[in-house]
Amino acid sequence: DVVYYVFMLGCFALIGWAQLKVGKVGRSPLEVFLIICDLALLTFLTIAPNPWSGVHWPIGMQFRFDTFIYFFIFLSTATLAYSWRTVLAMGMWTSALWAIAVGWAYLQPETHAALSERVREAIGADIRMFSILAPSAIGLGARFQQVIVFISVAAILALAVRRSNALLISHAGLERERANLARYFSPNVVDELSGNDEPLTRVRTQDVAVLFADIVGFTAYADGRDPKEVIDTLRQFHERMEKEVFQHGGTLDKYLGDGLMATFGTPFAGDCDALNALRCARGMITSIAELNRKRSDRNEPPIQVSVGLHYGQVVLGDIGLNRLEFAVIGTTVNAASRLEALTRDTTSMFERELV
C-alpha cells in the first residue's frame, strides 16, 4: 500500500528532474509536455484506486478524499514562470484532465451494488441524501464546482501575473531611464530629475557655470602612437574628468574628442553653481597631477589639461528635429571655450620659456 505511493512520488521527482534538465528561457514544447505529465499523473493518482491496497473502495469514494486541492499547488508554482499564458494554460489543462477523469469514473460499472442498496434502505426515500452518501456517487455537481472555481482562480492569477509583469517592465524602463540620466548628470541631480514632473524640453534662460577641459597637445601625442594606447589614455582622462564633474554636482554636457564640456546649474540652478565649477576645475588639475605621477612610474609621457570656465546667462532647451539634444547655448558658453583656448596658449608659452 505504501510502496505504491512511494513509487508515485518517485515519478513526480523524475518529471521534476527532467524539467530542470530541459528547462530554458522562452517557449519549450518539451517543458509543456512534462507539465502535462505532472498533471496527468496527479489526476491518475487522485481517481484510480490503489491496486496494492487491501481495501477496495468504490470509484466514487475516491472523490471523497478531497485530493483535488493538490492541483492548486501546481497552479501556484506556475506563477513562478512569470507568464500569464502558462498560468491560464495550467488552469485549462487541469480542468480538461479532471473532466476526462470524472467522465471515466462516471462510465465505470458499479462494483458495490449491495453496499449501495443497504445505504438506500437506511436512508429511505430521501434521494438527495442518497446522492451524497451513496458509495458509488461521483457528485457531478461538486465536480463541476471544482472545475469552475479552479478556472476562476487560474484566470485571476493569470491577470495578477500579467499586471506584475507590466509593473516589472515599467520599473525596468524607469531604471533604464535613470541609468541613462546617470551618464550625464550627477547622482544628486538624477534623484531630483526622477522626482520632478517638469519636462526638460521647456526652453528657458538661467544663470549657469560652463566648464571646458581639454588635453594640451593631444594631436601631437596621438601622432604615430598605437591606437590602443591613445584610446587608453583618453579613457583614463575622461574617467577622471567625469568623476570630478559628478562629484561637484555638475552635468556632463558632451565629450569633445580629447576634451569635454560640463555645466553647473543644469537642469536646475543652485546657489553654489559657480563655486562648484571652480572647485571642479581645481579637482581636475589635481586629479591629472595624480595620474601623471602614475604615468611617470610606467615611463609614459605626462598629460597636461587646459581648463576654462565662465558663469553667466545661457539658453537651455532641446535642439534638432528628429534627433533631439538638450543644448546649452549663449555667450557664456563661448566665453568659457575661449578661456580654455587661452589657457592652452598660456601653457605653451610657459613651456617655451622654460625651454
CSV table of C-alpha atoms in Angstrom, one decimal:
chain,number,residue,atom,x,y,z
A,1,ASP,CA,0.0,0.0,0.0
A,2,VAL,CA,2.8,2.4,1.0
A,3,VAL,CA,5.2,1.3,-1.8
A,4,TYR,CA,2.6,2.4,-4.4
A,5,TYR,CA,2.6,6.0,-3.2
A,6,VAL,CA,6.4,6.0,-2.8
A,7,PHE,CA,6.6,4.9,-6.4
A,8,MET,CA,4.3,7.7,-7.5
A,9,LEU,CA,6.4,10.2,-5.6
A,10,GLY,CA,9.4,8.9,-7.4
A,11,CYS,CA,7.6,9.5,-10.7
A,12,PHE,CA,6.9,13.1,-9.7
A,13,ALA,CA,10.6,13.6,-8.8
A,14,LEU,CA,11.7,12.1,-12.1
A,15,ILE,CA,9.4,14.5,-14.0
A,16,GLY,CA,10.8,17.4,-11.9
A,17,TRP,CA,14.4,16.4,-12.7
A,18,ALA,CA,13.5,16.2,-16.4
A,19,GLN,CA,12.0,19.7,-16.2
A,20,LEU,CA,15.3,21.1,-14.7
A,21,LYS,CA,17.3,19.4,-17.4
A,22,VAL,CA,15.3,20.7,-20.4
A,23,GLY,CA,14.2,24.0,-18.9
A,24,LYS,CA,15.1,27.1,-20.9
A,25,VAL,CA,14.1,30.7,-21.3
A,26,GLY,CA,11.2,31.1,-23.7
A,27,ARG,CA,8.7,28.6,-25.0
A,28,SER,CA,9.6,25.0,-24.7
A,29,PRO,CA,7.3,22.3,-26.1
A,30,LEU,CA,9.1,19.6,-24.1
A,31,GLU,CA,8.6,21.5,-20.8
A,32,VAL,CA,4.9,21.9,-21.7
A,33,PHE,CA,4.7,18.1,-22.2
A,34,LEU,CA,6.3,17.5,-18.8
A,35,ILE,CA,3.9,19.8,-17.1
A,36,ILE,CA,1.0,17.9,-18.6
A,37,CYS,CA,2.6,14.7,-17.5
A,38,ASP,CA,2.7,16.1,-13.9
A,39,LEU,CA,-1.0,17.0,-14.1
A,40,ALA,CA,-1.9,13.6,-15.7
A,41,LEU,CA,0.0,11.7,-13.0
A,42,LEU,CA,-1.7,13.6,-10.2
A,43,THR,CA,-5.1,13.1,-11.9
A,44,PHE,CA,-4.5,9.4,-12.2
A,45,LEU,CA,-3.3,9.2,-8.6
A,46,THR,CA,-6.5,11.0,-7.5
A,47,ILE,CA,-9.0,9.0,-9.4
A,48,ALA,CA,-7.6,5.5,-9.7
A,49,PRO,CA,-7.7,3.3,-6.6
A,50,ASN,CA,-4.5,1.9,-5.2
A,51,PRO,CA,-4.2,-1.5,-6.8
A,52,TRP,CA,-2.0,-2.8,-4.0
A,53,SER,CA,-4.3,-1.7,-1.2
A,54,GLY,CA,-6.1,-4.3,0.9
A,55,VAL,CA,-9.3,-2.2,1.0
A,56,HIS,CA,-11.3,-2.0,-2.3
A,57,TRP,CA,-13.1,1.3,-2.5
A,58,PRO,CA,-15.9,2.1,-5.0
A,59,ILE,CA,-14.7,4.5,-7.6
A,60,GLY,CA,-17.0,7.2,-6.3
A,61,MET,CA,-15.2,7.1,-2.9
A,62,GLN,CA,-12.0,8.4,-4.5
A,63,PHE,CA,-13.7,11.8,-4.8
A,64,ARG,CA,-14.4,11.9,-1.0
A,65,PHE,CA,-10.8,12.4,0.0
A,66,ASP,CA,-10.7,16.0,-1.5
A,67,THR,CA,-7.4,15.4,-3.3
A,68,PHE,CA,-8.3,17.9,-5.9
A,69,ILE,CA,-6.8,20.7,-3.7
A,70,TYR,CA,-3.3,19.5,-4.6
A,71,PHE,CA,-3.9,20.8,-8.1
A,72,PHE,CA,-3.8,24.3,-6.6
A,73,ILE,CA,-0.1,23.7,-5.6
A,74,PHE,CA,0.7,23.1,-9.2
A,75,LEU,CA,-1.2,26.1,-10.2
A,76,SER,CA,0.6,28.3,-7.7
A,77,THR,CA,4.0,27.1,-8.9
A,78,ALA,CA,3.0,28.1,-12.5
A,79,THR,CA,3.0,31.7,-11.3
A,80,LEU,CA,6.8,31.4,-10.8
A,81,ALA,CA,7.2,31.3,-14.5
A,82,TYR,CA,6.1,34.9,-14.7
A,83,SER,CA,3.9,34.0,-17.7
A,84,TRP,CA,0.2,34.6,-17.6
A,85,ARG,CA,-0.2,32.3,-20.5
A,86,THR,CA,1.4,29.4,-18.6
A,87,VAL,CA,-0.9,30.0,-15.6
A,88,LEU,CA,-4.0,30.1,-17.7
A,89,ALA,CA,-2.9,27.1,-19.7
A,90,MET,CA,-2.3,25.2,-16.4
A,91,GLY,CA,-5.9,26.0,-15.4
A,92,MET,CA,-7.3,24.8,-18.7
A,93,TRP,CA,-5.2,21.7,-18.9
A,94,THR,CA,-6.1,20.7,-15.3
A,95,SER,CA,-9.8,21.3,-15.8
A,96,ALA,CA,-9.7,19.3,-19.0
A,97,LEU,CA,-7.9,16.3,-17.4
A,98,TRP,CA,-10.2,16.5,-14.4
A,99,ALA,CA,-13.3,16.5,-16.6
A,100,ILE,CA,-12.0,13.5,-18.5
A,101,ALA,CA,-11.3,11.6,-15.2
A,102,VAL,CA,-14.8,12.4,-13.9
A,103,GLY,CA,-16.3,11.2,-17.2
A,104,TRP,CA,-14.3,8.0,-17.0
A,105,ALA,CA,-15.3,7.3,-13.4
A,106,TYR,CA,-19.0,8.0,-14.3
A,107,LEU,CA,-18.9,5.4,-17.1
A,108,GLN,CA,-17.4,2.7,-14.9
A,109,PRO,CA,-19.8,-0.1,-13.9
A,110,GLU,CA,-21.0,-0.2,-10.3
A,111,THR,CA,-18.9,-2.6,-8.2
A,112,HIS,CA,-20.6,-2.3,-4.8
A,113,ALA,CA,-24.3,-2.6,-5.7
A,114,ALA,CA,-25.1,-4.5,-2.5
A,115,LEU,CA,-23.5,-1.8,-0.3
A,116,SER,CA,-25.3,0.9,-2.2
A,117,GLU,CA,-28.6,-0.9,-1.7
A,118,ARG,CA,-28.1,-1.1,2.0
A,119,VAL,CA,-27.4,2.6,2.1
A,120,ARG,CA,-30.6,3.3,0.2
A,121,GLU,CA,-32.6,1.2,2.6
A,122,ALA,CA,-31.1,3.0,5.6
A,123,ILE,CA,-31.9,6.5,4.1
A,124,GLY,CA,-35.3,5.7,2.7
A,125,ALA,CA,-36.9,7.9,0.1
A,126,ASP,CA,-34.6,10.9,0.6
A,127,ILE,CA,-33.0,10.9,-2.9
A,128,ARG,CA,-30.8,14.0,-2.2
A,129,MET,CA,-29.3,12.4,0.9
A,130,PHE,CA,-28.6,9.1,-1.1
A,131,SER,CA,-26.8,11.1,-3.8
A,132,ILE,CA,-24.5,12.4,-1.2
A,133,LEU,CA,-23.9,9.2,0.8
A,134,ALA,CA,-24.0,6.6,-1.9
A,135,PRO,CA,-20.6,4.9,-2.1
A,136,SER,CA,-20.6,4.9,-5.9
A,137,ALA,CA,-21.9,8.5,-6.2
A,138,ILE,CA,-19.4,10.8,-8.0
A,139,GLY,CA,-21.2,14.0,-7.2
A,140,LEU,CA,-21.2,15.7,-10.6
A,141,GLY,CA,-22.4,19.0,-9.1
A,142,ALA,CA,-19.4,19.2,-6.8
A,143,ARG,CA,-17.0,18.1,-9.6
A,144,PHE,CA,-18.4,20.9,-11.8
A,145,GLN,CA,-18.0,23.4,-9.0
A,146,GLN,CA,-14.3,22.3,-8.6
A,147,VAL,CA,-13.6,22.9,-12.3
A,148,ILE,CA,-15.3,26.4,-12.3
A,149,VAL,CA,-13.5,27.5,-9.1
A,150,PHE,CA,-10.2,26.2,-10.4
A,151,ILE,CA,-10.6,28.1,-13.8
A,152,SER,CA,-11.6,31.2,-12.0
A,153,VAL,CA,-8.6,31.1,-9.7
A,154,ALA,CA,-6.3,30.4,-12.7
A,155,ALA,CA,-7.8,33.4,-14.5
A,156,ILE,CA,-7.3,35.7,-11.5
A,157,LEU,CA,-3.7,34.5,-11.0
A,158,ALA,CA,-3.0,35.0,-14.7
A,159,LEU,CA,-4.3,38.5,-14.6
A,160,ALA,CA,-2.2,39.2,-11.5
A,161,VAL,CA,0.9,37.8,-13.2
A,162,ARG,CA,0.3,39.9,-16.3
A,163,ARG,CA,-0.1,43.0,-14.2
A,164,SER,CA,3.1,42.2,-12.2
A,165,ASN,CA,4.9,41.7,-15.5
A,166,ALA,CA,3.7,45.1,-16.7
A,167,LEU,CA,4.9,46.6,-13.4
A,168,LEU,CA,8.3,44.9,-13.7
A,169,ILE,CA,8.7,46.1,-17.3
A,170,SER,CA,7.7,49.6,-16.3
A,171,HIS,CA,10.1,49.5,-13.4
A,172,ALA,CA,12.9,48.3,-15.6
A,173,GLY,CA,12.2,51.1,-18.1
A,174,LEU,CA,12.4,53.6,-15.3
A,175,GLU,CA,15.7,52.1,-14.1
A,176,ARG,CA,17.0,52.2,-17.6
A,177,GLU,CA,16.0,55.9,-17.9
A,178,ARG,CA,17.6,56.6,-14.6
A,179,ALA,CA,20.8,54.9,-15.7
A,180,ASN,CA,20.8,57.0,-18.9
A,181,LEU,CA,20.4,60.1,-16.8
A,182,ALA,CA,23.3,59.0,-14.6
A,183,ARG,CA,25.6,59.1,-17.6
A,184,TYR,CA,25.1,62.8,-17.9
A,185,PHE,CA,24.0,64.1,-14.5
A,186,SER,CA,25.5,63.7,-11.1
A,187,PRO,CA,23.7,61.4,-8.7
A,188,ASN,CA,22.0,64.2,-6.7
A,189,VAL,CA,20.7,65.7,-10.0
A,190,VAL,CA,19.4,62.3,-11.1
A,191,ASP,CA,17.5,62.0,-7.9
A,192,GLU,CA,16.0,65.4,-8.4
A,193,LEU,CA,15.1,64.7,-12.0
A,194,SER,CA,13.5,61.4,-11.1
A,195,GLY,CA,11.1,63.1,-8.7
A,196,ASN,CA,10.4,66.1,-10.9
A,197,ASP,CA,7.5,66.1,-13.3
A,198,GLU,CA,8.6,69.3,-15.1
A,199,PRO,CA,9.9,68.4,-18.6
A,200,LEU,CA,13.4,69.4,-19.7
A,201,THR,CA,12.2,70.3,-23.1
A,202,ARG,CA,10.8,73.7,-22.0
A,203,VAL,CA,13.1,76.4,-23.4
A,204,ARG,CA,14.3,78.8,-20.6
A,205,THR,CA,17.0,81.2,-19.7
A,206,GLN,CA,19.0,80.9,-16.5
A,207,ASP,CA,22.5,81.5,-15.0
A,208,VAL,CA,24.8,78.6,-15.5
A,209,ALA,CA,28.5,77.9,-15.0
A,210,VAL,CA,30.1,76.4,-18.1
A,211,LEU,CA,33.4,74.5,-18.0
A,212,PHE,CA,35.6,73.2,-20.8
A,213,ALA,CA,38.5,70.9,-20.3
A,214,ASP,CA,40.9,69.6,-22.9
A,215,ILE,CA,44.3,67.8,-23.3
A,216,VAL,CA,47.0,70.1,-24.4
A,217,GLY,CA,48.9,68.8,-27.5
A,218,PHE,CA,46.9,65.7,-27.8
A,219,THR,CA,47.1,65.7,-31.6
A,220,ALA,CA,50.9,65.6,-31.5
A,221,TYR,CA,50.7,63.0,-28.7
A,222,ALA,CA,48.5,60.7,-30.8
A,223,ASP,CA,50.5,61.0,-34.0
A,224,GLY,CA,52.4,57.8,-34.6
A,225,ARG,CA,51.3,56.1,-31.4
A,226,ASP,CA,49.5,52.8,-31.1
A,227,PRO,CA,45.7,53.4,-31.4
A,228,LYS,CA,45.1,51.2,-28.3
A,229,GLU,CA,47.5,53.3,-26.2
A,230,VAL,CA,45.8,56.5,-27.4
A,231,ILE,CA,42.3,55.2,-26.5
A,232,ASP,CA,43.5,54.0,-23.1
A,233,THR,CA,44.9,57.5,-22.4
A,234,LEU,CA,41.6,59.1,-23.4
A,235,ARG,CA,39.7,56.7,-21.2
A,236,GLN,CA,41.9,57.5,-18.2
A,237,PHE,CA,41.4,61.2,-18.9
A,238,HIS,CA,37.7,61.1,-19.4
A,239,GLU,CA,37.1,58.8,-16.4
A,240,ARG,CA,38.9,61.3,-14.0
A,241,MET,CA,37.2,64.3,-15.5
A,242,GLU,CA,33.8,62.8,-15.4
A,243,LYS,CA,34.3,61.8,-11.8
A,244,GLU,CA,35.2,65.4,-10.8
A,245,VAL,CA,32.2,66.8,-12.7
A,246,PHE,CA,29.8,64.5,-10.9
A,247,GLN,CA,31.5,64.8,-7.6
A,248,HIS,CA,30.9,68.6,-7.7
A,249,GLY,CA,27.3,68.4,-8.8
A,250,GLY,CA,27.9,69.1,-12.5
A,251,THR,CA,26.3,67.9,-15.7
A,252,LEU,CA,28.4,66.2,-18.4
A,253,ASP,CA,27.1,68.1,-21.5
A,254,LYS,CA,29.2,66.3,-24.1
A,255,TYR,CA,32.6,64.8,-24.9
A,256,LEU,CA,34.6,66.8,-27.4
A,257,GLY,CA,37.2,64.4,-28.7
A,258,ASP,CA,40.0,64.7,-26.2
A,259,GLY,CA,38.0,67.2,-24.2
A,260,LEU,CA,34.6,67.7,-22.6
A,261,MET,CA,32.1,70.3,-21.8
A,262,ALA,CA,30.3,70.4,-18.4
A,263,THR,CA,27.7,72.7,-16.9
A,264,PHE,CA,26.8,73.5,-13.3
A,265,GLY,CA,23.3,74.7,-12.6
A,266,THR,CA,21.6,72.5,-15.2
A,267,PRO,CA,18.9,71.4,-15.4
A,268,PHE,CA,18.1,73.3,-12.1
A,269,ALA,CA,20.1,76.3,-10.9
A,270,GLY,CA,21.6,76.4,-7.4
A,271,ASP,CA,23.3,78.9,-5.1
A,272,CYS,CA,26.8,77.4,-5.5
A,273,ASP,CA,27.0,76.6,-9.2
A,274,ALA,CA,29.9,79.0,-9.8
A,275,LEU,CA,31.8,77.8,-6.7
A,276,ASN,CA,31.2,74.1,-7.7
A,277,ALA,CA,32.6,74.8,-11.2
A,278,LEU,CA,35.7,76.4,-9.7
A,279,ARG,CA,36.2,73.5,-7.3
A,280,CYS,CA,35.7,71.1,-10.1
A,281,ALA,CA,38.4,72.8,-12.2
A,282,ARG,CA,40.8,72.6,-9.3
A,283,GLY,CA,39.9,69.0,-8.7
A,284,MET,CA,40.6,68.2,-12.4
A,285,ILE,CA,44.1,69.7,-12.2
A,286,THR,CA,44.8,67.8,-9.0
A,287,SER,CA,43.5,64.5,-10.5
A,288,ILE,CA,45.6,64.9,-13.6
A,289,ALA,CA,48.7,65.6,-11.5
A,290,GLU,CA,48.0,62.3,-9.6
A,291,LEU,CA,47.5,60.5,-13.0
A,292,ASN,CA,50.8,61.9,-14.2
A,293,ARG,CA,52.7,60.5,-11.2
A,294,LYS,CA,51.3,57.1,-12.1
A,295,ARG,CA,52.2,57.5,-15.7
A,296,SER,CA,55.7,58.6,-14.8
A,297,ASP,CA,56.1,55.3,-12.9
A,298,ARG,CA,55.2,53.5,-16.1
A,299,ASN,CA,57.6,55.7,-18.2
A,300,GLU,CA,54.7,57.2,-20.0
A,301,PRO,CA,54.6,60.9,-21.0
A,302,PRO,CA,52.6,63.3,-18.8
A,303,ILE,CA,49.2,64.7,-19.7
A,304,GLN,CA,48.5,68.4,-19.5
A,305,VAL,CA,45.0,69.7,-19.1
A,306,SER,CA,43.7,73.1,-20.0
A,307,VAL,CA,40.5,74.3,-18.2
A,308,GLY,CA,38.3,77.3,-18.9
A,309,LEU,CA,35.1,78.3,-17.1
A,310,HIS,CA,32.7,81.1,-17.1
A,311,TYR,CA,29.5,81.9,-15.3
A,312,GLY,CA,26.6,83.8,-16.8
A,313,GLN,CA,23.2,83.6,-18.5
A,314,VAL,CA,22.5,80.8,-21.1
A,315,VAL,CA,19.6,79.5,-23.0
A,316,LEU,CA,18.5,75.9,-22.3
A,317,GLY,CA,16.4,73.6,-24.4
A,318,ASP,CA,16.1,70.9,-27.0
A,319,ILE,CA,17.5,71.5,-30.5
A,320,GLY,CA,17.1,69.3,-33.6
A,321,LEU,CA,14.1,67.9,-35.4
A,322,ASN,CA,14.4,64.1,-35.3
A,323,ARG,CA,17.4,63.6,-33.2
A,324,LEU,CA,17.0,65.9,-30.2
A,325,GLU,CA,19.8,67.2,-28.0
A,326,PHE,CA,19.5,69.1,-24.7
A,327,ALA,CA,21.6,72.1,-25.5
A,328,VAL,CA,23.2,75.0,-23.5
A,329,ILE,CA,24.0,77.9,-25.8
A,330,GLY,CA,24.9,81.6,-25.3
A,331,THR,CA,27.8,84.0,-24.9
A,332,THR,CA,28.7,82.3,-21.6
A,333,VAL,CA,29.5,79.1,-23.4
A,334,ASN,CA,31.6,80.9,-26.0
A,335,ALA,CA,33.5,82.8,-23.3
A,336,ALA,CA,34.3,79.6,-21.4
A,337,SER,CA,35.5,77.9,-24.6
A,338,ARG,CA,37.8,80.9,-25.4
A,339,LEU,CA,39.2,81.0,-21.9
A,340,GLU,CA,40.1,77.3,-22.3
A,341,ALA,CA,41.9,78.1,-25.5
A,342,LEU,CA,43.7,81.0,-23.9
A,343,THR,CA,44.9,78.7,-21.1
A,344,ARG,CA,46.3,76.4,-23.7
A,345,ASP,CA,48.2,79.2,-25.4
A,346,THR,CA,49.5,80.4,-22.0
A,347,THR,CA,50.6,76.9,-21.1
A,348,SER,CA,52.5,76.6,-24.4
A,349,MET,CA,54.2,80.0,-23.9
A,350,PHE,CA,55.2,79.0,-20.4
A,351,GLU,CA,56.7,75.7,-21.6
A,352,ARG,CA,58.7,77.6,-24.3
A,353,GLU,CA,60.0,80.0,-21.7
A,354,LEU,CA,61.1,77.0,-19.6
A,355,VAL,CA,63.0,75.6,-22.6
